[in-house]
Structure formats: C-alpha cells, structure tokens
Backbone as a printed PyTorch tensor [residue, N CA C, xyz], in Angstrom:
tensor([[[-21.6680, -25.8870,  -5.7920],
         [-22.1200, -24.6750,  -5.1520],
         [-23.5080, -24.8800,  -4.5310]],

        [[-24.3860, -25.5010,  -5.2730],
         [-25.7350, -25.7030,  -4.7580],
         [-25.7260, -26.5810,  -3.5120]],

        [[-24.8730, -27.5790,  -3.5150],
         [-24.7880, -28.4760,  -2.3510],
         [-24.2070, -27.7500,  -1.1530]],

        [[-23.2030, -26.9120,  -1.3830],
         [-22.5550, -26.2080,  -0.2800],
         [-23.4320, -25.1160,   0.3150]],

        [[-24.3720, -24.5790,  -0.4440],
         [-25.2740, -23.5410,   0.0640],
         [-26.1040, -24.0380,   1.2400]],

        [[-26.3400, -25.3430,   1.2950],
         [-27.1470, -25.9050,   2.3880],
         [-26.4540, -25.8110,   3.7460]],

        [[-25.1260, -25.7330,   3.7490],
         [-24.3780, -25.7970,   4.9970],
         [-24.1610, -24.4540,   5.6580]],

        [[-24.2760, -23.3760,   4.9100],
         [-24.0580, -22.0580,   5.4960],
         [-24.0320, -20.9760,   4.4350]],

        [[-23.5830, -19.8140,   4.8310],
         [-23.5170, -18.6660,   3.9330],
         [-22.1820, -18.6860,   3.1910]],

        [[-22.2490, -18.7730,   1.8710],
         [-21.0300, -18.7850,   1.0670],
         [-20.5240, -17.3630,   0.9570]],

        [[-19.3110, -17.1450,   1.4450],
         [-18.7160, -15.8100,   1.4460],
         [-17.8440, -15.5710,   0.2160]],

        [[-17.0720, -16.5650,  -0.1840],
         [-16.1540, -16.3860,  -1.3110],
         [-15.9420, -17.7120,  -2.0200]],

        [[-15.8360, -17.6480,  -3.3450],
         [-15.5650, -18.8340,  -4.1480],
         [-14.4040, -18.5290,  -5.0810]],

        [[-13.3840, -19.3500,  -5.0450],
         [-12.2630, -19.2170,  -5.9670],
         [-12.3000, -20.3950,  -6.9230]],

        [[-12.6810, -20.1450,  -8.1560],
         [-12.7510, -21.2280,  -9.1330],
         [-11.3550, -21.6340,  -9.5950]],

        [[-10.4510, -20.6630,  -9.6490],
         [ -9.0970, -20.9560, -10.1200],
         [ -8.3470, -21.8280,  -9.1090]],

        [[ -8.4380, -21.4650,  -7.8150],
         [ -7.7180, -22.2290,  -6.7930],
         [ -8.5910, -23.3060,  -6.1500]],

        [[ -9.8420, -23.3550,  -6.5340],
         [-10.7860, -24.4000,  -6.1330],
         [-10.9860, -24.4860,  -4.6210]],

        [[-11.4300, -23.3660,  -4.0350],
         [-11.7990, -23.4030,  -2.6230],
         [-12.9710, -22.4620,  -2.3780]],

        [[-13.6260, -22.6700,  -1.2350],
         [-14.8110, -21.9010,  -0.8590],
         [-14.6840, -21.5020,   0.6010]],

        [[-15.1000, -20.2750,   0.9080],
         [-15.1660, -19.8130,   2.2920],
         [-16.6430, -19.7640,   2.6670]],

        [[-16.9960, -20.4920,   3.7080],
         [-18.4010, -20.5820,   4.1320],
         [-18.5080, -20.1670,   5.5980]],

        [[-19.4890, -19.3250,   5.8800],
         [-19.7970, -18.9790,   7.2690],
         [-20.8330, -19.9610,   7.7930]],

        [[-20.5310, -20.5380,   8.9780],
         [-21.3940, -21.5390,   9.5870],
         [-21.6170, -21.1380,  11.0370]],

        [[-22.7900, -21.4740,  11.5940],
         [-23.0330, -21.2100,  13.0050],
         [-22.0600, -22.0040,  13.8540]],

        [[-21.5170, -21.3640,  14.8710],
         [-20.5180, -22.0170,  15.7240],
         [-21.1220, -23.2010,  16.4740]],

        [[-22.4040, -23.1290,  16.7900],
         [-23.0430, -24.2230,  17.5170],
         [-23.1360, -25.4840,  16.6560]],

        [[-23.1990, -25.3240,  15.3360],
         [-23.3320, -26.4600,  14.4230],
         [-22.0080, -26.8120,  13.7480]],

        [[-20.9110, -26.3010,  14.2520],
         [-19.6240, -26.4280,  13.5790],
         [-19.1780, -27.8760,  13.4280]],

        [[-19.1920, -28.6470,  14.4970],
         [-18.6950, -30.0240,  14.4480],
         [-19.5100, -30.8960,  13.4960]],

        [[-20.8200, -30.7870,  13.5560],
         [-21.6520, -31.6090,  12.6660],
         [-21.4810, -31.1790,  11.2100]],

        [[-21.3390, -29.8940,  10.9860],
         [-21.1640, -29.3980,   9.6150],
         [-19.8310, -29.8620,   9.0460]],

        [[-18.7750, -29.8150,   9.8450],
         [-17.4670, -30.2800,   9.3830],
         [-17.5310, -31.7680,   9.0270]],

        [[-18.1740, -32.5350,   9.8580],
         [-18.2980, -33.9720,   9.5950],
         [-19.0530, -34.2310,   8.2900]],

        [[-20.1560, -33.4970,   8.0760],
         [-20.9460, -33.6750,   6.8520],
         [-20.1680, -33.2300,   5.6130]],

        [[-19.4240, -32.1340,   5.7390],
         [-18.6460, -31.6520,   4.5940],
         [-17.5420, -32.6340,   4.2120]],

        [[-16.9100, -33.2560,   5.2020],
         [-15.8490, -34.2210,   4.9200],
         [-16.3740, -35.4770,   4.2260]],

        [[-17.6410, -35.7630,   4.4090],
         [-18.2400, -36.9380,   3.7730],
         [-18.5400, -36.7160,   2.2950]],

        [[-18.5980, -35.4660,   1.8530],
         [-18.8920, -35.1880,   0.4440],
         [-17.7160, -35.6220,  -0.4210]],

        [[-18.0180, -36.2070,  -1.5830],
         [-16.9570, -36.7680,  -2.4250],
         [-16.0670, -35.7020,  -3.0760]],

        [[-16.5530, -34.4840,  -3.2440],
         [-15.7710, -33.4330,  -3.9090],
         [-15.0080, -32.5380,  -2.9260]],

        [[-15.1270, -32.7950,  -1.6320],
         [-14.4270, -31.9980,  -0.6170],
         [-13.1520, -32.7250,  -0.2210]],

        [[-12.0200, -32.0420,  -0.3910],
         [-10.7300, -32.6420,  -0.0390],
         [-10.3250, -32.3350,   1.3980]],

        [[-10.6080, -31.0960,   1.8320],
         [-10.1260, -30.6720,   3.1490],
         [-11.0970, -29.6480,   3.7270]],

        [[-11.2790, -29.6790,   5.0440],
         [-12.1170, -28.7150,   5.7530],
         [-11.2880, -28.1300,   6.8870]],

        [[-11.1980, -26.8120,   6.9360],
         [-10.4410, -26.1440,   7.9880],
         [-11.3220, -25.1140,   8.6840]],

        [[-11.4480, -25.2030,  10.0060],
         [-12.1950, -24.1630,  10.7230],
         [-11.3500, -22.9010,  10.8430]],

        [[-11.9900, -21.7790,  11.0620],
         [-11.2860, -20.5110,  11.2220],
         [-10.6090, -20.4660,  12.5860]],

        [[ -9.4290, -19.8730,  12.6160],
         [ -8.7100, -19.7210,  13.8760],
         [ -8.9540, -18.3450,  14.4970]],

        [[ -9.7990, -17.5640,  13.9030],
         [-10.0620, -16.2150,  14.4040],
         [-10.6050, -16.1900,  15.8310]],

        [[-11.5080, -17.1020,  16.2260],
         [-11.9860, -17.0700,  17.6230],
         [-10.8770, -17.3080,  18.6450]],

        [[ -9.7900, -17.9460,  18.2360],
         [ -8.6960, -18.2370,  19.1540],
         [ -7.6950, -17.0920,  19.2620]],

        [[ -7.7690, -16.1260,  18.3500],
         [ -6.8120, -15.0220,  18.3290],
         [ -7.2820, -13.9210,  19.2620]],

        [[ -6.3690, -13.4180,  20.0790],
         [ -6.6820, -12.3250,  20.9870],
         [ -6.7670, -11.0280,  20.1810]],

        [[ -7.9230, -10.4040,  20.1720],
         [ -8.1300,  -9.1920,  19.3790],
         [ -7.9800,  -7.9300,  20.2270]],

        [[ -7.4450,  -8.0480,  21.4310],
         [ -7.2070,  -6.8980,  22.2930],
         [ -5.7780,  -6.4160,  22.0580]],

        [[ -5.6200,  -5.2570,  21.4190],
         [ -4.3110,  -4.7640,  21.0140],
         [ -3.7860,  -3.6500,  21.9180]],

        [[ -4.3820,  -3.4650,  23.0910],
         [ -3.9390,  -2.3930,  23.9860],
         [ -2.5010,  -2.6070,  24.4370]],

        [[ -2.1590,  -3.8300,  24.7930],
         [ -0.8010,  -4.1320,  25.2560],
         [  0.2130,  -3.9770,  24.1260]],

        [[ -0.1600,  -4.3450,  22.9440],
         [  0.7480,  -4.2500,  21.7990],
         [  1.0170,  -2.7890,  21.4620]],

        [[  0.0030,  -1.9610,  21.5430],
         [  0.1640,  -0.5530,  21.2150],
         [  1.0760,   0.1640,  22.2080]],

        [[  1.0840,  -0.2930,  23.4490],
         [  1.9780,   0.3110,  24.4420],
         [  3.4360,  -0.0050,  24.1370]],

        [[  3.7020,  -1.1810,  23.5710],
         [  5.0610,  -1.5980,  23.2790],
         [  5.6280,  -0.9630,  22.0190]],

        [[  4.7650,  -0.5680,  21.1120],
         [  5.2180,  -0.0300,  19.8330],
         [  5.7720,   1.3710,  20.0220]],

        [[  6.9370,   1.6260,  19.4570],
         [  7.5170,   2.9700,  19.5320],
         [  6.9620,   3.8070,  18.3960]],

        [[  6.8070,   5.1050,  18.6270],
         [  6.2680,   5.9530,  17.5640],
         [  7.2210,   6.0120,  16.3690]],

        [[  6.6400,   6.1510,  15.1950],
         [  7.4480,   6.2050,  13.9800],
         [  8.1780,   7.5320,  13.8770]],

        [[  9.2910,   7.5040,  13.2200],
         [ 10.0770,   8.7080,  13.0380],
         [  9.7850,   9.2890,  11.6540]],

        [[  8.5640,   9.7590,  11.4910],
         [  8.1410,  10.2680,  10.1880],
         [  8.8550,  11.5630,   9.8300]],

        [[  9.1970,  12.3510,  10.8250],
         [  9.8440,  13.6340,  10.5630],
         [ 11.2000,  13.4120,   9.9020]],

        [[ 11.9700,  12.4470,  10.4030],
         [ 13.2750,  12.1530,   9.8210],
         [ 13.1270,  11.6470,   8.3990]],

        [[ 12.1160,  10.8150,   8.1540],
         [ 11.9010,  10.2900,   6.8120],
         [ 11.5640,  11.4110,   5.8410]],

        [[ 10.7570,  12.3680,   6.2630],
         [ 10.3860,  13.4840,   5.4090],
         [ 11.6070,  14.3310,   5.0920]],

        [[ 12.4690,  14.5620,   6.0800],
         [ 13.6750,  15.3470,   5.8500],
         [ 14.5950,  14.6520,   4.8500]],

        [[ 14.7470,  13.3230,   4.9860],
         [ 15.5730,  12.5790,   4.0470],
         [ 15.0000,  12.6570,   2.6380]],

        [[ 13.6910,  12.5750,   2.5250],
         [ 13.0450,  12.6240,   1.2280],
         [ 13.2450,  13.9890,   0.5650]],

        [[ 13.1110,  15.0670,   1.3320],
         [ 13.3050,  16.3960,   0.7580],
         [ 14.7500,  16.5990,   0.3440]],

        [[ 15.6780,  16.0330,   1.0800],
         [ 17.0880,  16.1320,   0.7080],
         [ 17.3280,  15.3870,  -0.6070]],

        [[ 16.7620,  14.2170,  -0.7470],
         [ 16.8870,  13.4840,  -2.0000],
         [ 16.2370,  14.2380,  -3.1490]],

        [[ 15.1250,  14.8810,  -2.8640],
         [ 14.4190,  15.6700,  -3.8710],
         [ 15.3020,  16.7990,  -4.3920]],

        [[ 15.9610,  17.5240,  -3.5050],
         [ 16.8080,  18.6320,  -3.9380],
         [ 18.0150,  18.1180,  -4.7160]],

        [[ 18.5700,  16.9780,  -4.3250],
         [ 19.6790,  16.3910,  -5.0690],
         [ 19.2330,  16.0000,  -6.4770]],

        [[ 18.0600,  15.4530,  -6.5930],
         [ 17.5200,  15.0550,  -7.8850],
         [ 17.2980,  16.2890,  -8.7700]],

        [[ 16.7470,  17.3410,  -8.1920],
         [ 16.5200,  18.5790,  -8.9510],
         [ 17.8300,  19.1670,  -9.4470]],

        [[ 18.8520,  19.1860,  -8.6050],
         [ 20.1420,  19.7330,  -9.0260],
         [ 20.7340,  18.8930, -10.1540]],

        [[ 20.5520,  17.5820, -10.1050],
         [ 21.0440,  16.7130, -11.1690],
         [ 20.2930,  16.9920, -12.4670]],

        [[ 19.0060,  17.2110, -12.3810],
         [ 18.2150,  17.5410, -13.5740],
         [ 18.6830,  18.8500, -14.1940]],

        [[ 18.9520,  19.8370, -13.3750],
         [ 19.4140,  21.1270, -13.8730],
         [ 20.7520,  20.9650, -14.5910]],

        [[ 21.6670,  20.1790, -14.0200],
         [ 22.9530,  19.9190, -14.6540],
         [ 22.7560,  19.2480, -16.0100]],

        [[ 21.8800,  18.2650, -16.0570],
         [ 21.6260,  17.5460, -17.3060],
         [ 21.0420,  18.4770, -18.3630]],

        [[ 20.1510,  19.3740, -17.9700],
         [ 19.5600,  20.3210, -18.9240],
         [ 20.6360,  21.2470, -19.4940]],

        [[ 21.5650,  21.7070, -18.6580],
         [ 22.6520,  22.5650, -19.1340],
         [ 23.5280,  21.8260, -20.1350]],

        [[ 23.8120,  20.5610, -19.8550],
         [ 24.6450,  19.7640, -20.7490],
         [ 23.9410,  19.5810, -22.0910]],

        [[ 22.6390,  19.3040, -22.0580],
         [ 21.8680,  19.1290, -23.2960],
         [ 21.8500,  20.4300, -24.0970]],

        [[ 21.6380,  21.5550, -23.4350],
         [ 21.6070,  22.8340, -24.1350],
         [ 22.9710,  23.1510, -24.7530]],

        [[ 24.0670,  22.8880, -24.0290],
         [ 25.3960,  23.1180, -24.5760],
         [ 25.6520,  22.2630, -25.7890]],

        [[ 25.1830,  21.0160, -25.7350],
         [ 25.3450,  20.1140, -26.8530],
         [ 24.5710,  20.6150, -28.0820]],

        [[ 23.3620,  21.0980, -27.8510],
         [ 22.5490,  21.6260, -28.9570],
         [ 23.2060,  22.8470, -29.5880]],

        [[ 23.7880,  23.7110, -28.7570],
         [ 24.4500,  24.9130, -29.2750],
         [ 25.6740,  24.5250, -30.0940]],

        [[ 26.4320,  23.5760, -29.6530],
         [ 27.6400,  23.1490, -30.3590],
         [ 27.3120,  22.4990, -31.6970]],

        [[ 26.2300,  21.7050, -31.7340],
         [ 25.9070,  21.0000, -32.9680],
         [ 25.2570,  21.9060, -34.0020]],

        [[ 24.6450,  22.9940, -33.5770],
         [ 23.9690,  23.8470, -34.5650],
         [ 24.8440,  24.9380, -35.0740]]])
C-alpha cells in the first residue's frame, strides 16, 4: 500500500480479491503503467476504458420505448385480490375445522 500511494490516489483496496483501484493523471499514464509492471508484487495492470466509452445517451433514450407500468400495476392488483380471496377461503376452512374439533 505504501509503495502504491506514490503512483496516484488509491480509490479502493480489496484484500480478499487482492486488487487495488488507483487514480492516475492521464498525462502520466504510460510511465506509471510501466513502473507498476516492474514491481515484483504486481501481476497485472489494466487502464480504465471509461474515456473510450461514449457517455452521450441522447440517441439511446430516443430508441427506448416507454415502460408499460400501468399494465404491471393492474396485473399486480389482480394478483393481490386473488391472494386475498384465497386467504379468506383458508380462514373459513380453519374456523370450520376449529368448530368441528371443539
């Protein structure tokens, strides 16, 4: 940990899975990767792919169809009423059983 602090800001450390997430200046990325690979306790160095990902979601949002939440709510309420009716039936059966046994 002390050695890795020299290379950048340590964001996360997983002792169980044995990896570290470090933030490094993009201008110093290549030299830092080279230095990290030279350390005897470092097995692998992977740069983040986030700069390569397009973060503009305007086109994606146009393609997405709106969710049908109203239909889902109606189905849920129908299931709810079926469940309630089943509970009422079960309570009647239990009460009849109690009356018969006593």
